[in-house]
Short mmCIF file of C-alpha atoms in Angstrom, two decimals:
data_model
loop_
_atom_site.label_atom_id
_atom_site.label_comp_id
_atom_site.label_asym_id
_atom_site.label_seq_id
_atom_site.Cartn_x
_atom_site.Cartn_y
_atom_site.Cartn_z
CA UNK A 1 -12.37 2.84 -17.08
CA UNK A 2 -8.96 2.31 -15.52
CA UNK A 3 -8.54 4.43 -12.38
CA UNK A 4 -4.75 4.23 -11.91
CA UNK A 5 -2.65 2.87 -14.75
CA UNK A 6 1.05 2.14 -15.00
CA UNK A 7 3.33 1.24 -17.87
CA UNK A 8 5.10 -1.00 -18.44
CA UNK A 9 3.72 -3.95 -16.47
CA UNK A 10 7.01 -5.84 -16.76
CA UNK A 11 10.49 -4.41 -17.15
CA UNK A 12 13.62 -6.53 -17.52
CA UNK A 13 16.91 -4.71 -17.89
CA UNK A 14 20.63 -4.89 -17.27
CA UNK A 15 22.49 -3.39 -14.33
CA UNK A 16 23.64 0.14 -14.99
CA UNK A 17 20.81 1.02 -17.36
CA UNK A 18 18.37 3.90 -16.92
CA UNK A 19 14.63 3.23 -17.07
CA UNK A 20 11.32 5.00 -16.51
CA UNK A 21 7.92 3.91 -15.29
CA UNK A 22 4.86 5.97 -16.09
CA UNK A 23 1.73 6.43 -13.99
CA UNK A 24 -1.56 8.14 -14.68
CA UNK A 25 -4.75 8.50 -12.64
CA UNK A 26 -8.15 9.63 -13.86
CA UNK A 27 -9.76 9.93 -10.43
CA UNK A 28 -9.18 13.65 -10.07
CA UNK A 29 -7.04 13.03 -6.98
CA UNK A 30 -4.59 15.63 -5.71
CA UNK A 31 -1.96 13.25 -4.30
CA UNK A 32 0.05 10.52 -5.98
CA UNK A 33 2.57 8.07 -4.55
CA UNK A 34 5.25 5.60 -5.51
CA UNK A 35 5.71 2.45 -3.45
CA UNK A 36 8.28 -0.34 -3.67
CA UNK A 37 7.27 -3.89 -2.73
CA UNK A 38 10.22 -6.22 -2.24
CA UNK A 39 10.40 -9.99 -2.49
CA UNK A 40 9.16 -10.29 1.09
CA UNK A 41 6.04 -8.34 0.13
CA UNK A 42 6.94 -5.35 2.29
CA UNK A 43 5.23 -2.30 0.77
CA UNK A 44 7.26 0.81 1.43
CA UNK A 45 6.46 4.37 0.40
CA UNK A 46 9.11 6.10 -1.70
CA UNK A 47 7.61 9.40 -2.81
CA UNK A 48 4.45 11.40 -2.50
CA UNK A 49 3.39 14.32 -4.66
CA UNK A 50 0.56 16.72 -3.95
CA UNK A 51 -0.57 18.86 -6.86
CA UNK A 52 2.76 18.36 -8.67
CA UNK A 53 4.85 19.17 -5.60
CA UNK A 54 7.02 16.67 -3.72
CA UNK A 55 5.83 16.24 -0.13
CA UNK A 56 7.50 12.97 0.92
CA UNK A 57 10.86 11.53 -0.01
CA UNK A 58 11.50 8.58 2.25
CA UNK A 59 15.27 8.01 2.23
CA UNK A 60 15.34 6.88 -1.35
CA UNK A 61 18.67 6.92 -3.22
CA UNK A 62 18.95 9.91 -5.51
CA UNK A 63 19.19 7.51 -8.48
CA UNK A 64 15.40 7.55 -8.20
CA UNK A 65 13.80 10.73 -9.47
CA UNK A 66 10.05 11.27 -9.62
CA UNK A 67 8.56 13.73 -12.09
CA UNK A 68 5.03 15.09 -12.07
CA UNK A 69 4.14 17.03 -15.23
CA UNK A 70 0.60 17.56 -13.92
CA UNK A 71 -1.46 16.28 -11.01
CA UNK A 72 -2.76 13.30 -13.01
CA UNK A 73 0.71 11.95 -13.80
CA UNK A 74 3.64 10.83 -11.67
CA UNK A 75 6.52 9.16 -13.45
CA UNK A 76 9.51 7.44 -11.88
CA UNK A 77 12.93 7.55 -13.48
CA UNK A 78 15.69 5.28 -12.21
CA UNK A 79 19.35 5.84 -13.12
CA UNK A 80 22.17 3.30 -12.95
CA UNK A 81 19.95 0.38 -12.03
CA UNK A 82 21.25 -2.06 -9.40
CA UNK A 83 20.33 -5.65 -8.61
CA UNK A 84 18.65 -4.52 -5.38
CA UNK A 85 16.22 -2.38 -7.35
CA UNK A 86 14.43 -5.54 -8.50
CA UNK A 87 10.95 -5.31 -7.01
CA UNK A 88 7.36 -4.48 -7.86
CA UNK A 89 6.74 -0.74 -8.03
CA UNK A 90 3.21 0.47 -7.35
CA UNK A 91 1.84 3.86 -8.17
CA UNK A 92 -1.13 5.04 -6.10
CA UNK A 93 -3.32 8.09 -5.69
CA UNK A 94 -5.57 9.49 -2.98
CA UNK A 95 -7.80 12.49 -2.45
CA UNK A 96 -5.04 14.15 -0.47
CA UNK A 97 -7.08 15.53 2.40
CA UNK A 98 -6.19 15.22 6.08
CA UNK A 99 -8.47 12.25 6.72
CA UNK A 100 -9.36 9.01 5.02
CA UNK A 101 -6.60 8.94 2.46
CA UNK A 102 -7.63 5.64 0.91
CA UNK A 103 -4.96 4.60 -1.54
CA UNK A 104 -5.98 3.56 -5.05
CA UNK A 105 -3.22 1.44 -6.50
CA UNK A 106 -2.12 0.87 -10.05
CA UNK A 107 -1.51 -2.71 -11.24
CA UNK A 108 2.22 -2.54 -10.49
CA UNK A 109 5.40 -2.74 -12.55
CA UNK A 110 7.61 -5.76 -11.95
CA UNK A 111 11.19 -4.63 -12.45
CA UNK A 112 13.89 -7.26 -12.84
CA UNK A 113 17.50 -6.12 -12.96
CA UNK A 114 19.94 -8.70 -14.34
CA UNK B 1 9.34 6.58 13.82
CA UNK B 2 6.61 4.06 13.29
CA UNK B 3 6.27 0.39 14.05
CA UNK B 4 3.50 -1.84 12.72
CA UNK B 5 3.26 -5.49 13.73
CA UNK B 6 1.06 -8.20 12.30
CA UNK B 7 1.44 -11.99 12.07
CA UNK B 8 3.29 -13.23 9.02
CA UNK B 9 0.97 -16.08 8.15
CA UNK B 10 -2.34 -17.59 9.24
CA UNK B 11 -4.35 -20.56 8.05
CA UNK B 12 -8.07 -21.18 8.39
CA UNK B 13 -10.80 -23.41 7.10
CA UNK B 14 -13.45 -22.48 4.58
CA UNK B 15 -16.59 -21.26 6.35
CA UNK B 16 -14.74 -20.38 9.56
CA UNK B 17 -14.00 -17.00 11.15
CA UNK B 18 -10.49 -15.58 11.37
CA UNK B 19 -9.13 -12.53 13.18
CA UNK B 20 -5.96 -10.81 11.98
CA UNK B 21 -4.37 -8.54 14.56
CA UNK B 22 -2.29 -5.44 14.03
CA UNK B 23 -0.46 -3.39 16.64
CA UNK B 24 1.14 -0.07 15.91
CA UNK B 25 3.19 2.70 17.45
CA UNK B 26 3.12 6.09 15.82
CA UNK B 27 2.88 9.79 16.49
CA UNK B 28 0.28 11.95 14.78
CA UNK B 29 -2.06 9.00 14.24
CA UNK B 30 -4.51 9.73 11.46
CA UNK B 31 -6.46 6.55 10.86
CA UNK B 32 -5.86 2.87 10.20
CA UNK B 33 -6.54 1.04 6.96
CA UNK B 34 -6.81 -2.59 5.98
CA UNK B 35 -6.01 -3.64 2.42
CA UNK B 36 -6.29 -6.99 0.68
CA UNK B 37 -3.66 -8.09 -1.82
CA UNK B 38 -3.99 -11.22 -3.92
CA UNK B 39 -0.80 -12.74 -5.31
CA UNK B 40 0.46 -10.81 -8.31
CA UNK B 41 -2.11 -8.05 -7.91
CA UNK B 42 -2.32 -4.57 -6.40
CA UNK B 43 -3.61 -3.93 -2.87
CA UNK B 44 -7.28 -3.00 -2.67
CA UNK B 45 -9.02 -1.09 0.11
CA UNK B 46 -11.04 -3.02 2.67
CA UNK B 47 -11.68 -0.71 5.62
CA UNK B 48 -10.80 2.50 7.43
CA UNK B 49 -11.01 3.23 11.16
CA UNK B 50 -10.24 6.57 12.73
CA UNK B 51 -12.39 6.35 15.87
CA UNK B 52 -12.44 3.54 18.42
CA UNK B 53 -14.85 0.74 17.78
CA UNK B 54 -16.02 -1.73 15.21
CA UNK B 55 -16.76 -0.99 11.56
CA UNK B 56 -18.73 -3.70 9.80
CA UNK B 57 -18.88 -4.19 6.07
CA UNK B 58 -20.48 -7.43 4.94
CA UNK B 59 -18.31 -10.41 5.85
CA UNK B 60 -15.45 -8.15 6.92
CA UNK B 61 -15.23 -6.07 10.10
CA UNK B 62 -12.43 -3.95 11.47
CA UNK B 63 -11.85 -2.82 15.04
CA UNK B 64 -9.68 -0.05 16.44
CA UNK B 65 -8.47 0.86 19.91
CA UNK B 66 -6.34 4.00 19.72
CA UNK B 67 -5.32 3.89 23.38
CA UNK B 68 -3.91 0.38 22.91
CA UNK B 69 -2.48 0.96 19.45
CA UNK B 70 -4.41 -2.08 18.29
CA UNK B 71 -6.64 -3.11 15.43
CA UNK B 72 -8.02 -6.31 14.06
CA UNK B 73 -9.64 -7.43 10.85
CA UNK B 74 -12.36 -10.05 11.25
CA UNK B 75 -13.30 -12.20 8.29
CA UNK B 76 -16.45 -14.31 8.59
CA UNK B 77 -17.74 -17.19 6.48
CA UNK B 78 -14.36 -17.62 4.90
CA UNK B 79 -14.20 -18.45 1.23
CA UNK B 80 -11.32 -19.85 -0.77
CA UNK B 81 -11.03 -16.53 -2.59
CA UNK B 82 -10.18 -14.85 0.74
CA UNK B 83 -6.72 -16.43 0.50
CA UNK B 84 -4.56 -13.33 0.15
CA UNK B 85 -2.23 -11.04 2.02
CA UNK B 86 -3.89 -8.55 4.41
CA UNK B 87 -2.01 -5.31 4.96
CA UNK B 88 -2.48 -3.08 7.97
CA UNK B 89 -1.60 0.54 7.20
CA UNK B 90 -1.38 3.52 9.50
CA UNK B 91 -1.81 7.11 8.41
CA UNK B 92 0.27 9.73 10.11
CA UNK B 93 0.31 13.49 9.89
CA UNK B 94 3.80 14.91 10.06
CA UNK B 95 3.46 18.13 8.14
CA UNK B 96 1.81 16.09 5.41
CA UNK B 97 -0.05 12.81 5.24
CA UNK B 98 2.32 9.84 5.45
CA UNK B 99 1.01 6.27 4.97
CA UNK B 100 2.98 3.36 6.42
CA UNK B 101 2.22 -0.30 5.75
CA UNK B 102 2.84 -3.33 7.88
CA UNK B 103 4.51 -6.37 6.33
CA UNK B 104 1.18 -8.07 5.71
CA UNK B 105 -0.42 -11.29 6.92
CA UNK B 106 -0.65 -14.08 4.40
CA UNK B 107 -3.96 -15.88 4.95
CA UNK B 108 -4.38 -19.37 3.54
CA UNK B 109 -7.93 -20.73 3.44
CA UNK B 110 -8.20 -24.45 2.92
CA UNK B 111 -11.25 -26.65 2.28
#
């Protein structure tokens, strides 16, 4: 059984387009995250949702909009894609308590903007 | 803000022991994690330290000193499959739980 899944795995698109990445977790976790990992492998948190409510938005351009229809899903929509958006995007989930928030990562979505 | 430092790259020989250091500065410290990430794959959890001391788990051990803002990951009996990036991550409470990752240490194990 897949714990955290993301689709698509690869996404190649032109500058200026709008695209979405979907994420689902079947771990029963309360908190979900989106991370961006750039070409230098730096993993940076973008958003965090707890029980469908946004709790972190780390200085991400407003072209990026997360949507959580329920606590098992956290989708990422990106408007007006730019070259600098090319990266691997990881979805993750955790129990969401105060301690020991081990992150369970999805397989990643490699986004290439041409 | 937060600052997490770890070496960019390390090399070691199969069968040897290697120690990967991580130093951090943060407020509201809420635990330190180590993750392993193989090329082209997602990070996977290795260890969690919230109290000072050593946590041992098979060939891997992790140490934490909160007063020094310091942790290390110790890998024993290195195997070729241990070649990967090792990410130090600090949890912080600032109204809500905020995880921050270091830039990762790329470990190359050679025969």
